[in-house]
Amino acid sequence: MTTYIPSITLPAMVFQNPAASILLPIALGTAVGFSVRPKETQKTYMALKQPPYRPPPQVFGPAWTVLYGLMGYAAYRAHSTGMNPLSSANQLVLFKQGATLYTVQLGLNLLWMPLFFVAKRPIEATVDIVALTATTGYLTYIWGQVDPVAGWALVPYLGWLGFATYLSAGVGYLNGWNIADKEVDASPAGKGTKYVDEKE
């Protein structure tokens, strides 16, 4: 059970405006991505021992843009339904509880990259993404009761978080939970994206 906490919840205007609702997570995610210096992030990413099925670094930008947009759309849908005068009291309560959860998960989401790539603390980053995945799972359940479309819009995000949790934990484990000295200058010529654990 969660509680609606206004002091840590995004303003209602963010949820009620479709453009603001969709663009805010995209803008914040993009800002954090650029603040951690993408080229340096890619150097670190490529130097790490990786678990199977890891995607190339070029995949993350487009994937997160879509997922942030879906996240924002889910928030707008949940608000539109939950705050509708024709909705039940329970839908209103669940929307407000979800709004607090939404804000918390967004903060946890934005914290992961600085933890992993700037502070280079894979343990803390993995704890963060486990908490993020659990919070988002509960948010999906709650907002799914308010508006089924809102719940389904969060499903791809939740699935990606599960995969990202696997990657974060896998990278941490394979690198001895220490990535402080991991960095390469660039991919070898002609190889495209290459990882430290790949064979010629």
mmCIF file of C-alpha atoms in Angstrom, residues 26-100:
data_model
loop_
_atom_site.group_PDB
_atom_site.id
_atom_site.type_symbol
_atom_site.label_atom_id
_atom_site.label_comp_id
_atom_site.label_asym_id
_atom_site.label_seq_id
_atom_site.Cartn_x
_atom_site.Cartn_y
_atom_site.Cartn_z
ATOM 1 C CA ILE A 26 12.259 12.682 -22.247
ATOM 2 C CA ALA A 27 13.877 16.048 -21.467
ATOM 3 C CA LEU A 28 15.121 14.979 -18.036
ATOM 4 C CA GLY A 29 16.472 11.675 -19.337
ATOM 5 C CA THR A 30 18.233 13.429 -22.220
ATOM 6 C CA ALA A 31 19.701 16.027 -19.872
ATOM 7 C CA VAL A 32 21.092 13.374 -17.543
ATOM 8 C CA GLY A 33 22.440 11.399 -20.500
ATOM 9 C CA PHE A 34 24.348 14.393 -21.833
ATOM 10 C CA SER A 35 25.499 15.466 -18.370
ATOM 11 C CA VAL A 36 27.404 12.210 -17.933
ATOM 12 C CA ARG A 37 29.206 12.809 -21.261
ATOM 13 C CA PRO A 38 28.046 10.189 -23.803
ATOM 14 C CA LYS A 39 31.496 9.621 -25.322
ATOM 15 C CA GLU A 40 33.020 8.895 -21.927
ATOM 16 C CA THR A 41 30.083 6.678 -21.034
ATOM 17 C CA GLN A 42 30.543 4.664 -24.231
ATOM 18 C CA LYS A 43 34.253 4.233 -23.526
ATOM 19 C CA THR A 44 33.481 2.821 -20.110
ATOM 20 C CA TYR A 45 30.628 0.644 -21.399
ATOM 21 C CA MET A 46 32.800 -0.907 -24.112
ATOM 22 C CA ALA A 47 35.629 -1.673 -21.704
ATOM 23 C CA LEU A 48 33.471 -3.669 -19.309
ATOM 24 C CA LYS A 49 33.067 -7.424 -19.298
ATOM 25 C CA GLN A 50 29.468 -7.919 -20.346
ATOM 26 C CA PRO A 51 26.854 -10.631 -19.779
ATOM 27 C CA PRO A 52 25.275 -12.345 -22.808
ATOM 28 C CA TYR A 53 22.714 -10.485 -24.916
ATOM 29 C CA ARG A 54 24.017 -7.014 -24.121
ATOM 30 C CA PRO A 55 22.974 -4.508 -26.801
ATOM 31 C CA PRO A 56 25.364 -2.090 -28.513
ATOM 32 C CA PRO A 57 25.515 1.339 -26.851
ATOM 33 C CA GLN A 58 23.771 2.981 -29.817
ATOM 34 C CA VAL A 59 20.540 1.190 -28.894
ATOM 35 C CA PHE A 60 20.060 2.889 -25.537
ATOM 36 C CA GLY A 61 19.326 6.447 -26.701
ATOM 37 C CA PRO A 62 16.436 5.612 -29.062
ATOM 38 C CA ALA A 63 15.070 2.937 -26.711
ATOM 39 C CA TRP A 64 14.978 5.263 -23.715
ATOM 40 C CA THR A 65 13.406 8.067 -25.750
ATOM 41 C CA VAL A 66 10.491 5.786 -26.662
ATOM 42 C CA LEU A 67 10.186 4.420 -23.122
ATOM 43 C CA TYR A 68 10.248 7.882 -21.545
ATOM 44 C CA GLY A 69 7.520 8.953 -23.966
ATOM 45 C CA LEU A 70 5.376 5.945 -23.066
ATOM 46 C CA MET A 71 5.976 6.644 -19.391
ATOM 47 C CA GLY A 72 4.762 10.199 -19.810
ATOM 48 C CA TYR A 73 1.747 9.092 -21.824
ATOM 49 C CA ALA A 74 0.822 6.627 -19.080
ATOM 50 C CA ALA A 75 0.946 9.458 -16.548
ATOM 51 C CA TYR A 76 -1.322 11.610 -18.692
ATOM 52 C CA ARG A 77 -3.816 8.776 -19.206
ATOM 53 C CA ALA A 78 -3.906 7.917 -15.511
ATOM 54 C CA HIS A 79 -4.527 11.564 -14.630
ATOM 55 C CA SER A 80 -7.231 11.997 -17.274
ATOM 56 C CA THR A 81 -9.127 8.964 -16.038
ATOM 57 C CA GLY A 82 -8.421 9.236 -12.326
ATOM 58 C CA MET A 83 -9.358 12.906 -12.076
ATOM 59 C CA ASN A 84 -12.444 12.582 -14.264
ATOM 60 C CA PRO A 85 -15.604 13.562 -12.313
ATOM 61 C CA LEU A 86 -17.235 10.349 -13.522
ATOM 62 C CA SER A 87 -14.488 8.150 -12.096
ATOM 63 C CA SER A 88 -14.869 6.341 -8.796
ATOM 64 C CA ALA A 89 -13.356 7.512 -5.530
ATOM 65 C CA ASN A 90 -11.068 4.492 -5.642
ATOM 66 C CA GLN A 91 -9.717 5.482 -9.057
ATOM 67 C CA LEU A 92 -8.959 8.963 -7.737
ATOM 68 C CA VAL A 93 -7.109 7.573 -4.710
ATOM 69 C CA LEU A 94 -5.139 5.112 -6.841
ATOM 70 C CA PHE A 95 -4.168 7.807 -9.323
ATOM 71 C CA LYS A 96 -2.819 10.032 -6.546
ATOM 72 C CA GLN A 97 -0.929 7.180 -4.930
ATOM 73 C CA GLY A 98 0.488 6.308 -8.335
ATOM 74 C CA ALA A 99 1.502 9.930 -8.926
ATOM 75 C CA THR A 100 3.792 9.749 -5.902
#
